Short mmCIF file of C-alpha atoms and ligand atoms in Angstrom, two decimals:
data_model
loop_
_atom_site.label_atom_id
_atom_site.label_comp_id
_atom_site.label_asym_id
_atom_site.label_seq_id
_atom_site.Cartn_x
_atom_site.Cartn_y
_atom_site.Cartn_z
CA MET O 1 151.19 54.46 50.98
CA ARG O 2 152.79 53.68 47.64
CA GLN O 3 152.93 56.27 44.94
CA ARG O 4 150.50 55.74 42.07
CA VAL O 5 150.95 57.28 38.63
CA LEU O 6 149.33 57.10 35.24
CA VAL O 7 151.58 57.10 32.19
CA LYS O 8 150.16 58.05 28.80
CA PHE O 9 151.93 57.03 25.57
CA SER O 10 150.84 58.15 22.16
CA GLY O 11 150.33 55.40 19.63
CA GLU O 12 153.13 56.97 17.62
CA ALA O 13 155.56 56.27 20.47
CA LEU O 14 155.06 52.55 19.76
CA ALA O 15 155.87 52.95 16.09
CA GLY O 16 159.57 53.59 16.74
CA ASP O 17 161.18 55.45 13.86
CA GLY O 18 158.17 55.01 11.62
CA GLU O 19 154.77 56.64 12.04
CA TYR O 20 152.68 53.50 11.69
CA GLY O 21 152.45 50.07 13.20
CA ILE O 22 154.11 48.58 16.25
CA ASP O 23 157.85 48.32 16.59
CA THR O 24 158.51 45.49 19.04
CA LYS O 25 161.98 46.80 19.96
CA THR O 26 160.43 50.09 21.03
CA LEU O 27 157.67 48.24 22.85
CA HIS O 28 160.29 46.18 24.71
CA TYR O 29 162.18 49.36 25.65
CA ILE O 30 159.01 51.01 27.00
CA ALA O 31 158.15 47.89 29.00
CA GLY O 32 161.65 48.05 30.53
CA GLU O 33 161.09 51.65 31.62
CA ILE O 34 157.79 50.64 33.23
CA LYS O 35 159.53 47.74 34.99
CA GLU O 36 161.89 50.23 36.66
CA LEU O 37 158.84 51.87 38.23
CA VAL O 38 157.30 48.59 39.37
CA ASP O 39 160.64 47.46 40.83
CA ASN O 40 160.69 50.70 42.81
CA ASN O 41 157.32 50.00 44.36
CA ILE O 42 155.40 52.49 42.24
CA GLU O 43 151.88 51.60 41.15
CA VAL O 44 151.43 52.15 37.42
CA GLY O 45 148.40 52.66 35.20
CA ILE O 46 148.93 53.05 31.46
CA VAL O 47 146.87 54.64 28.70
CA ILE O 48 148.06 54.18 25.11
CA GLY O 49 146.82 56.12 22.10
CA GLY O 50 145.98 54.61 18.75
CA GLY O 51 147.42 57.13 16.34
CA ASN O 52 149.92 54.60 14.96
CA ILE O 53 146.99 52.62 13.56
CA VAL O 54 143.87 54.83 13.16
CA ARG O 55 143.02 58.41 14.07
CA GLY O 56 139.31 59.18 13.93
CA VAL O 57 139.64 62.63 12.40
CA SER O 58 141.87 61.39 9.56
CA ALA O 59 139.82 58.26 8.86
CA ALA O 60 136.67 60.39 8.57
CA ALA O 61 138.33 63.17 6.57
CA ASP O 62 136.85 62.45 3.14
CA GLY O 63 133.37 61.65 4.44
CA VAL O 64 133.26 57.98 3.38
CA ILE O 65 133.46 56.83 7.01
CA LYS O 66 131.34 58.71 9.55
CA ARG O 67 133.25 60.34 12.42
CA THR O 68 131.59 58.22 15.09
CA SER O 69 132.59 54.99 13.32
CA ALA O 70 136.07 56.34 12.64
CA ASP O 71 136.43 57.10 16.33
CA TYR O 72 135.35 53.57 17.26
CA MET O 73 138.04 52.34 14.87
CA GLY O 74 140.50 54.57 16.72
CA MET O 75 139.39 53.14 20.06
CA LEU O 76 139.86 49.60 18.72
CA ALA O 77 143.37 50.64 17.69
CA THR O 78 144.16 51.47 21.30
CA VAL O 79 143.04 47.95 22.28
CA ILE O 80 145.45 46.49 19.70
CA ASN O 81 148.24 48.56 21.24
CA GLY O 82 147.10 47.51 24.71
CA VAL O 83 147.32 43.81 23.84
CA ALA O 84 150.84 44.39 22.50
CA MET O 85 151.89 46.36 25.58
CA GLN O 86 150.56 43.68 27.91
CA GLU O 87 152.57 41.04 26.05
CA ALA O 88 155.71 43.18 26.27
CA LEU O 89 155.21 43.56 30.03
CA GLU O 90 154.54 39.87 30.59
CA HIS O 91 157.59 39.05 28.45
CA ILE O 92 159.82 40.67 31.07
CA GLY O 93 157.92 39.24 34.01
CA ILE O 94 155.63 42.13 34.90
CA SER O 95 152.18 41.13 36.00
CA SER O 96 149.51 43.20 34.27
CA ARG O 97 145.85 43.50 33.39
CA LEU O 98 144.27 44.94 30.28
CA GLN O 99 140.97 46.74 30.79
CA SER O 100 138.76 48.10 28.04
CA ALA O 101 136.16 50.86 28.07
CA ILE O 102 134.31 48.86 25.40
CA LYS O 103 133.20 45.34 26.34
CA MET O 104 135.51 42.80 24.75
CA GLU O 105 135.57 39.96 27.20
CA GLN O 106 137.79 37.52 25.27
CA ILE O 107 140.54 40.11 25.09
CA ALA O 108 140.27 42.45 28.06
CA GLU O 109 138.48 42.95 31.35
CA SER O 110 135.81 45.60 31.22
CA PHE O 111 136.89 48.82 32.87
CA ILE O 112 135.82 48.79 36.51
CA VAL O 113 137.56 51.38 38.61
CA LYS O 114 137.44 49.44 41.89
CA ARG O 115 138.87 46.40 40.19
CA ALA O 116 141.59 48.52 38.63
CA ARG O 117 142.51 49.94 42.04
CA ARG O 118 142.69 46.43 43.48
CA HIS O 119 145.06 45.30 40.71
CA LEU O 120 147.26 48.34 41.35
CA GLU O 121 147.36 47.61 45.07
CA LYS O 122 148.54 44.10 44.22
CA GLY O 123 151.39 45.54 42.19
CA ARG O 124 149.91 44.77 38.77
CA VAL O 125 150.26 47.27 35.97
CA VAL O 126 146.83 48.16 34.58
CA ILE O 127 146.51 49.14 30.93
CA PHE O 128 143.36 51.13 30.23
CA SER O 129 142.34 50.71 26.59
CA ALA O 130 139.54 51.86 24.27
CA GLY O 131 139.93 55.45 25.47
CA THR O 132 136.87 56.78 27.26
CA GLY O 133 134.63 54.46 25.24
CA ASN O 134 133.03 57.49 23.57
CA PRO O 135 133.62 59.07 20.18
CA PHE O 136 134.79 62.69 19.95
CA PHE O 137 137.27 62.26 22.79
CA THR O 138 141.01 61.63 22.74
CA THR O 139 143.21 59.27 24.67
CA ASP O 140 144.71 62.32 26.41
CA THR O 141 141.27 62.95 27.88
CA ALA O 142 140.94 59.24 28.67
CA ALA O 143 144.30 59.39 30.47
CA THR O 144 143.23 62.40 32.53
CA LEU O 145 139.95 60.71 33.38
CA ARG O 146 141.54 57.39 34.38
CA ALA O 147 144.29 59.16 36.37
CA THR O 148 141.62 61.03 38.32
CA GLU O 149 139.51 57.91 38.82
CA ILE O 150 142.37 55.80 40.16
CA GLU O 151 143.55 58.77 42.28
CA ALA O 152 146.99 58.92 40.68
CA SER O 153 149.31 61.58 42.06
CA MET O 154 150.29 62.68 38.57
CA LEU O 155 149.73 62.09 34.89
CA ILE O 156 152.91 61.58 32.90
CA LYS O 157 152.65 62.33 29.22
CA ALA O 158 155.51 60.31 27.74
CA THR O 159 156.53 61.78 24.40
CA LYS O 160 159.49 62.17 22.07
CA VAL O 161 160.25 65.69 23.33
CA ASP O 162 161.59 66.84 26.68
CA GLY O 163 158.78 69.21 27.59
CA VAL O 164 156.44 72.00 26.53
CA TYR O 165 157.65 74.83 24.29
CA ASP O 166 156.14 78.24 23.55
CA LYS O 167 156.32 77.35 19.82
CA ASP O 168 157.21 74.29 17.78
CA PRO O 169 160.93 73.61 18.52
CA ASN O 170 161.24 71.71 15.21
CA LYS O 171 160.22 74.82 13.29
CA PHE O 172 161.53 77.72 15.38
CA LYS O 173 165.11 77.99 16.61
CA ASP O 174 164.14 80.51 19.31
CA ALA O 175 161.45 78.26 20.81
CA LYS O 176 161.66 78.42 24.60
CA LYS O 177 160.99 75.51 26.94
CA LEU O 178 158.44 76.25 29.65
CA GLU O 179 159.42 74.34 32.75
CA THR O 180 156.40 75.10 34.90
CA LEU O 181 153.01 76.13 33.58
CA ASN O 182 149.64 76.63 35.16
CA TYR O 183 146.51 75.10 33.62
CA ASP O 184 145.39 78.39 32.07
CA MET O 185 148.73 78.72 30.26
CA ALA O 186 148.34 75.16 29.01
CA LEU O 187 144.95 76.11 27.55
CA GLN O 188 146.50 78.80 25.34
CA ASP O 189 146.34 78.09 21.61
CA ASN O 190 150.08 78.07 20.92
CA ILE O 191 150.85 75.69 23.78
CA LYS O 192 150.38 72.11 22.70
CA VAL O 193 150.28 70.02 25.86
CA MET O 194 146.99 68.19 25.46
CA ASP O 195 143.58 69.06 24.07
CA ASP O 196 141.42 71.51 25.99
CA THR O 197 139.02 68.88 27.33
CA ALA O 198 141.90 66.98 28.93
CA ILE O 199 143.46 70.13 30.41
CA ALA O 200 140.13 71.36 31.77
CA LEU O 201 139.53 68.03 33.47
CA ALA O 202 143.03 68.06 34.97
CA LYS O 203 142.48 71.63 36.16
CA ASP O 204 139.16 70.78 37.83
CA ASN O 205 140.78 67.88 39.65
CA LYS O 206 144.14 69.55 40.35
CA LEU O 207 145.94 66.71 38.60
CA PRO O 208 149.57 67.63 37.80
CA ILE O 209 150.65 66.78 34.24
CA VAL O 210 154.29 66.06 33.48
CA VAL O 211 155.48 66.12 29.86
CA MET O 212 158.72 64.21 29.38
CA ASN O 213 160.96 62.45 26.89
CA MET O 214 160.32 58.74 27.07
CA PHE O 215 163.38 57.88 25.04
CA GLU O 216 165.94 59.07 27.53
CA GLU O 217 166.63 55.94 29.53
CA GLY O 218 165.84 56.14 33.24
CA ASN O 219 164.09 59.50 32.90
CA LEU O 220 160.67 58.16 33.90
CA LEU O 221 161.92 56.78 37.21
CA LYS O 222 164.00 59.90 37.93
CA ILE O 223 161.00 62.15 37.51
CA ILE O 224 158.60 60.04 39.55
CA LYS O 225 160.86 58.75 42.31
CA ASN O 226 163.41 61.52 42.74
CA LYS O 227 160.99 64.28 41.75
CA ASP O 228 163.74 65.53 39.45
CA TYR O 229 161.82 67.81 37.09
CA SER O 230 164.89 69.29 35.36
CA LYS O 231 164.33 67.31 32.17
CA CYS O 232 160.61 67.79 31.69
CA SER O 233 157.79 70.33 31.95
CA ILE O 234 155.09 70.31 34.58
CA VAL O 235 151.57 71.72 34.42
CA LYS O 236 150.09 72.25 37.86
N1 UDP C 1 139.20 57.91 20.52
C1 UDP C 1 137.88 58.18 20.81
N2 UDP C 1 137.50 58.33 22.12
C2 UDP C 1 138.38 58.26 23.14
C3 UDP C 1 139.74 58.03 22.85
C4 UDP C 1 140.12 57.84 21.52
O1 UDP C 1 137.06 58.27 19.90
O2 UDP C 1 137.97 58.40 24.31
C5 UDP C 1 139.61 57.64 19.10
C6 UDP C 1 139.84 58.88 18.27
O3 UDP C 1 139.38 58.63 16.96
C7 UDP C 1 141.36 59.01 18.26
C8 UDP C 1 141.78 57.55 18.24
O4 UDP C 1 140.82 56.90 19.09
O5 UDP C 1 141.82 59.67 17.10
C9 UDP C 1 143.17 57.29 18.74
O6 UDP C 1 143.43 58.02 19.92
P1 UDP C 1 144.42 59.29 19.95
O7 UDP C 1 144.31 60.06 18.66
O8 UDP C 1 144.16 60.03 21.19
O9 UDP C 1 145.81 58.56 19.99
P2 UDP C 1 147.30 59.16 20.06
O10 UDP C 1 147.33 60.44 19.27
O11 UDP C 1 147.61 59.40 21.50
O12 UDP C 1 148.13 58.08 19.47
#
């Protein structure tokens, strides 16, 4: 049986050097890294955040926009990123499908797990957009949920850092990288892997989470195919 993984990118990862918007060069680079997986017979699901466009908490901060509406705006942002990612994949010849947790039939298929599995079996990359479809959740939780639903062997959190630290490595020189953590460690306040809902769901379903640097070329394939965990952290 082929290996199946779910890769989660934050919206910010798509913004390149900036914090906002979509940088097509970065998008093209990410698509290339995904292609390496597909070319190596690995089935790939993708969840992308929306933080480069709208984050619910920030949009609702001054009270003008209600949190629920702000969160729907955030979910729509993930669909925008999903459309862009699908284009970048198709641009380099990767067959893909975009599914959405919110009905949007002109743009994306509705999320149907059995259909998603079928696409994966046929070697298509499936992009899961619109998060969980519910306000008050994050795309990290959506990624954990989708990874569990499609029975992925691991969830890869692709970031700009090479793993999980005991404190913020940008602020503290003595921050230590934690190579292997258990779920309870990941739930501690100082450890920022993912939000508690996402970690709890991963724990319940024994889904391993790998945190890795997306911007080191070839890293994604090395981790998944060669099980080389030297340049990442793993929660299991
Ligand atoms: N969101 C939501 N429900 C979900 C997933 C996402 O309401 O299931 C909203 C939420 O407002 C969030 C925004 O979509 O702030 C963008 O997602 P996220 O912040 O997780 O993106 P990332 O930080 O990964 O770019």
